[in-house]
Short mmCIF file of C-alpha atoms and ligand atoms in Angstrom, two decimals:
data_model
loop_
_atom_site.label_atom_id
_atom_site.label_comp_id
_atom_site.label_asym_id
_atom_site.label_seq_id
_atom_site.Cartn_x
_atom_site.Cartn_y
_atom_site.Cartn_z
CA MET D 266 -21.02 -8.51 -0.61
CA LYS D 267 -22.67 -10.01 -3.56
CA ARG D 268 -21.24 -10.13 -6.99
CA ALA D 269 -25.10 -8.70 -8.15
CA GLU D 270 -25.39 -6.35 -5.75
CA ILE D 271 -21.72 -4.75 -6.01
CA LEU D 272 -22.74 -3.54 -9.91
CA GLN D 273 -25.43 -3.11 -9.20
CA TYR D 274 -23.11 0.14 -7.46
CA ALA D 275 -20.69 0.48 -10.74
CA ASN D 276 -24.34 1.55 -12.71
CA GLN D 277 -24.13 4.87 -10.71
CA ASP D 278 -22.16 7.91 -10.32
CA GLN D 279 -19.42 6.28 -8.61
CA HIS D 280 -16.76 10.45 -9.10
CA GLU D 281 -19.97 12.40 -7.05
CA GLY D 282 -20.47 9.47 -4.72
CA LEU D 283 -22.53 5.87 -3.45
CA SER D 284 -25.34 6.63 -0.71
CA PRO D 285 -23.71 4.96 2.09
CA LYS D 286 -25.69 2.14 3.27
CA TYR D 287 -23.26 0.83 6.84
CA ASP D 288 -21.21 2.94 10.06
CA PRO D 289 -18.22 0.78 9.48
CA GLU D 290 -18.13 -0.65 13.89
CA VAL D 291 -14.09 1.56 14.92
CA ILE D 292 -12.86 0.74 17.58
CA ILE D 293 -9.93 3.03 19.10
CA PHE D 294 -7.45 0.99 20.77
CA LYS D 295 -4.93 3.36 23.21
CA THR D 296 -1.52 1.56 21.64
CA PRO D 297 -0.51 0.30 17.97
CA GLN D 298 0.69 -2.82 20.17
CA THR D 299 -3.26 -3.43 21.30
CA VAL D 300 -4.46 -2.74 18.08
CA ASP D 301 -1.85 -5.56 16.67
CA ASP D 302 -3.24 -7.74 19.86
CA TYR D 303 -6.95 -7.89 18.51
CA ALA D 304 -6.18 -8.23 14.96
CA ALA D 305 -4.63 -11.20 15.70
CA THR D 306 -7.15 -12.21 17.83
CA GLN D 307 -9.49 -12.11 15.26
CA ALA D 308 -7.95 -13.98 12.47
CA ILE D 309 -6.63 -16.38 15.15
CA GLU D 310 -10.87 -16.66 16.01
CA GLN D 311 -11.46 -17.19 12.71
CA ILE D 312 -8.86 -20.36 11.56
CA GLN D 313 -10.38 -22.04 15.11
CA ALA D 314 -13.58 -20.70 14.41
CA ASP D 315 -13.29 -23.09 11.34
CA PRO D 316 -9.93 -24.44 10.37
CA SER D 317 -10.53 -24.36 6.52
CA SER D 318 -10.91 -20.21 6.53
CA VAL D 319 -9.97 -18.12 3.70
CA LEU D 320 -8.45 -14.62 4.54
CA ILE D 321 -6.61 -12.39 2.83
CA LEU D 322 -3.95 -10.46 3.92
CA PRO D 323 -2.09 -7.18 3.96
CA THR D 324 1.60 -5.98 3.76
CA GLY D 325 3.46 -3.26 4.93
CA ASN D 326 4.44 -2.38 8.99
CA THR D 327 1.71 -2.18 9.72
CA PRO D 328 0.20 -5.85 10.70
CA VAL D 329 3.64 -7.15 11.75
CA GLY D 330 2.76 -7.48 14.82
CA MET D 331 -0.24 -9.03 14.49
CA TYR D 332 1.95 -11.60 12.13
CA GLN D 333 4.71 -11.97 14.78
CA ARG D 334 1.42 -12.92 17.65
CA ILE D 335 -0.76 -15.91 14.69
CA VAL D 336 2.99 -17.04 14.97
CA ARG D 337 3.70 -17.12 18.61
CA SER D 338 -0.02 -18.85 18.56
CA HIS D 339 0.59 -21.65 15.77
CA ARG D 340 4.29 -21.92 18.22
CA TYR D 341 1.75 -22.78 21.67
CA GLY D 342 0.15 -24.80 19.83
CA ILE D 343 -3.13 -22.07 19.97
CA VAL D 344 -3.93 -22.20 16.78
CA ASP D 345 -3.75 -24.40 13.35
CA LEU D 346 -3.39 -22.75 9.55
CA SER D 347 -2.57 -26.13 8.20
CA GLN D 348 -6.17 -26.22 6.41
CA ALA D 349 -6.13 -22.77 6.11
CA ILE D 350 -6.09 -20.63 2.05
CA THR D 351 -4.29 -17.35 2.43
CA PHE D 352 -4.62 -14.84 -0.65
CA ASN D 353 -2.75 -11.89 -0.65
CA LEU D 354 -3.98 -8.50 -1.23
CA ASP D 355 -1.11 -7.05 -3.95
CA GLU D 356 2.53 -7.66 -5.33
CA TYR D 357 4.85 -4.90 -6.76
CA HIS D 358 5.22 -6.14 -10.90
CA PRO D 359 7.67 -6.23 -12.31
CA MET D 360 9.16 -7.68 -9.05
CA PRO D 361 11.25 -10.69 -8.62
CA LYS D 362 9.47 -12.83 -5.93
CA ALA D 363 13.05 -13.71 -4.39
CA ASP D 364 13.62 -10.15 -3.78
CA LEU D 365 13.97 -8.70 -0.10
CA ASN D 366 11.29 -6.16 -1.22
CA SER D 367 8.68 -8.17 -2.42
CA TYR D 368 5.90 -9.91 -0.59
CA ALA D 369 6.24 -13.11 -1.57
CA SER D 370 9.69 -12.41 0.11
CA TYR D 371 7.53 -10.44 3.46
CA MET D 372 5.03 -13.08 3.88
CA ARG D 373 8.10 -15.38 4.00
CA ARG D 374 9.68 -13.06 6.76
CA ASN D 375 7.08 -12.46 8.68
CA LEU D 376 4.35 -15.28 8.36
CA PHE D 377 4.90 -18.70 6.24
CA ASP D 378 8.74 -19.28 7.07
CA HIS D 379 7.24 -20.24 10.43
CA VAL D 380 3.77 -20.77 9.42
CA SER D 381 2.03 -24.13 7.39
CA VAL D 382 -0.24 -23.79 5.52
CA SER D 383 -2.95 -25.58 2.89
CA ALA D 384 -2.10 -23.23 0.12
CA TRP D 385 -0.95 -19.50 0.01
CA ASN D 386 -1.81 -16.64 -3.44
CA ILE D 387 0.43 -14.03 -3.69
CA PRO D 388 -0.19 -12.83 -8.09
CA ASP D 389 3.49 -13.39 -8.79
CA GLY D 390 5.25 -10.05 -9.93
CA GLU D 391 7.69 -11.89 -12.44
CA ALA D 392 5.03 -12.98 -14.70
CA PRO D 393 6.06 -12.32 -18.35
CA ASP D 394 2.14 -11.37 -19.12
CA PRO D 395 0.63 -9.28 -15.91
CA GLU D 396 -2.68 -8.97 -17.57
CA ALA D 397 -2.34 -12.52 -17.65
CA GLU D 398 -1.96 -13.15 -14.95
CA ALA D 399 -3.62 -10.95 -12.81
CA GLY D 400 -6.63 -12.51 -14.81
CA ARG D 401 -5.18 -16.14 -13.73
CA PHE D 402 -5.45 -15.05 -9.37
CA GLN D 403 -8.95 -13.90 -10.43
CA GLN D 404 -10.11 -17.13 -11.36
CA LEU D 405 -8.72 -18.85 -8.59
CA LEU D 406 -10.00 -15.97 -5.88
CA ASP D 407 -13.10 -16.36 -7.22
CA ARG D 408 -12.75 -20.43 -6.88
CA PHE D 409 -13.04 -18.98 -2.59
CA GLN D 410 -15.65 -16.22 -3.05
CA PRO D 411 -16.66 -15.80 -0.42
CA VAL D 412 -13.54 -15.09 0.87
CA ASP D 413 -13.99 -15.58 5.11
CA LEU D 414 -12.15 -12.58 6.35
CA ALA D 415 -10.48 -10.29 4.00
CA ILE D 416 -7.93 -8.08 6.88
CA LEU D 417 -6.54 -4.43 4.93
CA GLY D 418 -4.78 -1.88 5.51
CA ILE D 419 -4.98 1.36 4.22
CA GLY D 420 -2.66 3.68 2.57
CA PRO D 421 -0.29 6.14 3.44
CA GLY D 422 -1.68 10.56 3.14
CA THR D 423 -4.51 11.92 1.17
CA THR D 424 -4.10 8.47 -0.93
CA CYS D 425 -7.12 6.19 0.67
CA HIS D 426 -6.31 2.50 -1.49
CA LEU D 427 -7.50 -0.37 -0.18
CA GLY D 428 -4.18 -3.32 -1.10
CA PHE D 429 -2.75 -0.79 -4.63
CA ASN D 430 -6.53 -0.06 -5.47
CA GLU D 431 -5.19 3.45 -6.10
CA LYS D 432 -7.20 6.55 -6.05
CA GLY D 433 -10.11 6.61 -9.01
CA SER D 434 -10.67 2.19 -8.67
CA PRO D 435 -14.06 1.87 -9.45
CA VAL D 436 -16.16 -0.61 -6.56
CA ASP D 437 -16.46 -3.15 -9.26
CA SER D 438 -12.98 -3.24 -9.99
CA GLY D 439 -11.90 -6.76 -10.34
CA VAL D 440 -7.51 -8.27 -10.48
CA ARG D 441 -5.57 -5.87 -12.31
CA HIS D 442 -2.59 -4.50 -13.56
CA VAL D 443 -3.13 -1.09 -11.10
CA ALA D 444 -0.38 2.11 -12.05
CA LEU D 445 0.65 3.45 -8.62
CA ASP D 446 0.07 6.16 -6.77
CA PRO D 447 2.83 9.15 -6.31
CA GLN D 448 2.37 9.18 -2.79
CA THR D 449 2.41 5.38 -2.59
CA ILE D 450 5.50 5.52 -4.41
CA ALA D 451 7.45 8.50 -2.24
CA GLU D 452 6.32 6.25 1.05
CA ASN D 453 6.79 2.81 0.32
CA SER D 454 10.08 3.93 -1.53
CA LYS D 455 11.71 4.53 1.72
CA LEU D 456 11.68 0.49 2.22
CA PHE D 457 14.53 0.14 -0.85
CA ASP D 458 17.26 0.29 -0.10
CA ASN D 459 17.61 1.99 -3.36
CA PRO D 460 14.19 4.20 -3.59
CA GLU D 461 13.95 4.67 -7.36
CA GLU D 462 14.23 1.01 -7.55
CA ILE D 463 9.99 0.31 -6.72
CA PRO D 464 8.65 -0.40 -9.16
CA GLY D 465 5.61 1.65 -10.50
CA ALA D 466 2.91 -0.94 -11.11
CA ALA D 467 2.17 -3.86 -9.36
CA LEU D 468 -1.02 -6.92 -9.36
CA THR D 469 -3.78 -5.82 -6.69
CA LEU D 470 -7.23 -7.55 -6.11
CA GLY D 471 -10.26 -4.93 -6.79
CA ILE D 472 -12.60 -3.56 -4.76
CA ALA D 473 -14.96 -6.03 -5.83
CA ASP D 474 -13.23 -9.59 -5.14
CA ILE D 475 -12.72 -7.61 -0.53
CA LEU D 476 -15.94 -6.07 -0.37
CA GLN D 477 -17.08 -10.36 -1.39
CA ALA D 478 -15.85 -11.56 1.54
CA LYS D 479 -18.56 -11.56 4.64
CA ARG D 480 -16.22 -9.89 6.94
CA ILE D 481 -13.38 -7.59 6.42
CA ILE D 482 -11.07 -5.89 9.13
CA LEU D 483 -9.30 -2.90 8.71
CA LEU D 484 -5.86 -2.06 10.50
CA ALA D 485 -4.76 1.77 10.80
CA LYS D 486 -1.71 3.47 13.36
CA GLY D 487 0.41 6.81 13.20
CA ARG D 488 -1.08 9.89 12.56
CA SER D 489 -0.48 9.13 9.02
CA LYS D 490 -2.97 7.89 8.26
CA ALA D 491 -5.40 9.40 10.48
CA TRP D 492 -6.72 11.98 7.15
CA GLY D 493 -7.26 8.65 4.99
CA ILE D 494 -9.50 6.84 7.85
CA ASN D 495 -11.09 10.14 8.59
CA ARG D 496 -12.09 10.35 4.78
CA ALA D 497 -12.60 7.29 4.54
CA LEU D 498 -15.87 7.98 7.14
CA ARG D 499 -17.26 10.47 7.14
CA GLY D 500 -16.40 11.95 3.17
CA SER D 501 -18.60 10.81 0.30
CA VAL D 502 -18.57 7.14 -1.71
CA SER D 503 -16.98 7.34 -3.87
CA SER D 504 -13.58 6.06 -5.99
CA GLU D 505 -11.98 9.44 -5.51
CA ALA D 506 -10.97 7.93 -1.55
CA PRO D 507 -11.36 4.48 -2.08
CA ALA D 508 -11.42 3.25 1.07
CA SER D 509 -14.87 4.96 1.60
CA PHE D 510 -16.13 2.57 -0.34
CA LEU D 511 -16.56 -0.02 2.90
CA ARG D 512 -19.10 1.61 4.28
CA LEU D 513 -21.66 -0.68 1.45
CA HIS D 514 -20.82 -3.43 3.30
CA PRO D 515 -22.32 -4.57 6.52
CA ASN D 516 -18.95 -6.61 8.68
CA VAL D 517 -17.12 -3.51 8.01
CA THR D 518 -14.48 -3.19 11.77
CA PHE D 519 -12.39 0.17 11.57
CA ALA D 520 -9.32 -1.32 14.31
CA LEU D 521 -6.91 2.03 14.31
CA ASP D 522 -4.53 3.43 17.06
CA GLN D 523 -5.05 6.55 19.40
CA ASP D 524 -2.97 9.01 16.29
CA ALA D 525 -4.91 6.23 13.01
CA GLY D 526 -8.48 7.61 15.26
CA GLU D 527 -7.82 11.32 15.91
CA TYR D 528 -10.85 12.84 14.41
CA LEU D 529 -12.29 10.34 15.36
CA ARG D 530 -13.84 11.58 18.97
CA HIS D 531 -17.32 12.23 17.82
CA PHE D 532 -17.93 9.29 15.34
CA LYS D 533 -21.17 8.49 15.69
CA SER D 534 -19.75 4.41 16.23
CA THR D 535 -16.56 5.12 17.65
CA THR D 536 -16.01 3.04 20.96
CA TYR D 537 -12.48 3.17 22.96
CA LYS D 538 -10.53 0.41 23.87
P1 LIG G 274 1.77 0.32 5.17
O1 LIG G 274 0.76 0.15 4.44
O2 LIG G 274 1.05 -0.71 6.31
O3 LIG G 274 2.77 -0.01 5.70
O4 LIG G 274 1.09 1.58 5.97
C1 LIG G 274 -0.52 0.21 4.37
C2 LIG G 274 -1.03 0.46 2.67
O5 LIG G 274 -0.19 1.53 2.05
O6 LIG G 274 -2.04 -0.85 2.37
#
């Protein structure tokens, strides 16, 4: 989507809800592993078609299997990522890069220790001034828009977040410093040795940054995502459920396992694989 189009939506009443424009493609896979296969294949085919592709990448539990498959394909020489450029969706702030819980160290562990790319970019959790860091990251990303492919997860419970765009995130939001939703903190703190150490804030790409990508794939697995997926696809398109904004974009695929797609049996654009 063009930025100007996104800004037009921003002038409408986002709280009441915008008119959805498209039904995303919804694919429900038999197992979580086949979601991983699909996601990795889409990323690999994108790089094969254009080796200097620009990607937006997620962190979290959901994409770990996708990264394993991309690393394996790289080892077998099936894909060469050396010219690709990547941007991550988000990073906690404050967060030392070397901390095991940082998304910088997640990305090293899962991808960049094994595969080299032309450049990988993650908001700097160590930046002394997070607002200035958001501005720097926005400028950098804007130089590479429109991104070829954005791969996303969705937040837990009723958050419906994309990146760390929690409830209330406007459609025209850009890179910024945000407070995390209590549900996000409760869920993500389980990954910290000391759950109290989770930062309450983060740097995230905005909804408008995500919507400018040419193609978007949202991955979700497990029952804890079923409510949010259903809300995003069937509820109002509004900042109450940031993932619902994906229904303004013409080229979106929701790739789900059966648990995440539990409520979508009769959804019109669902196919099963
Ligand atoms: P998860 O996180 O993959 O760990 O569920 C996704 C998200 O919060 O966006």
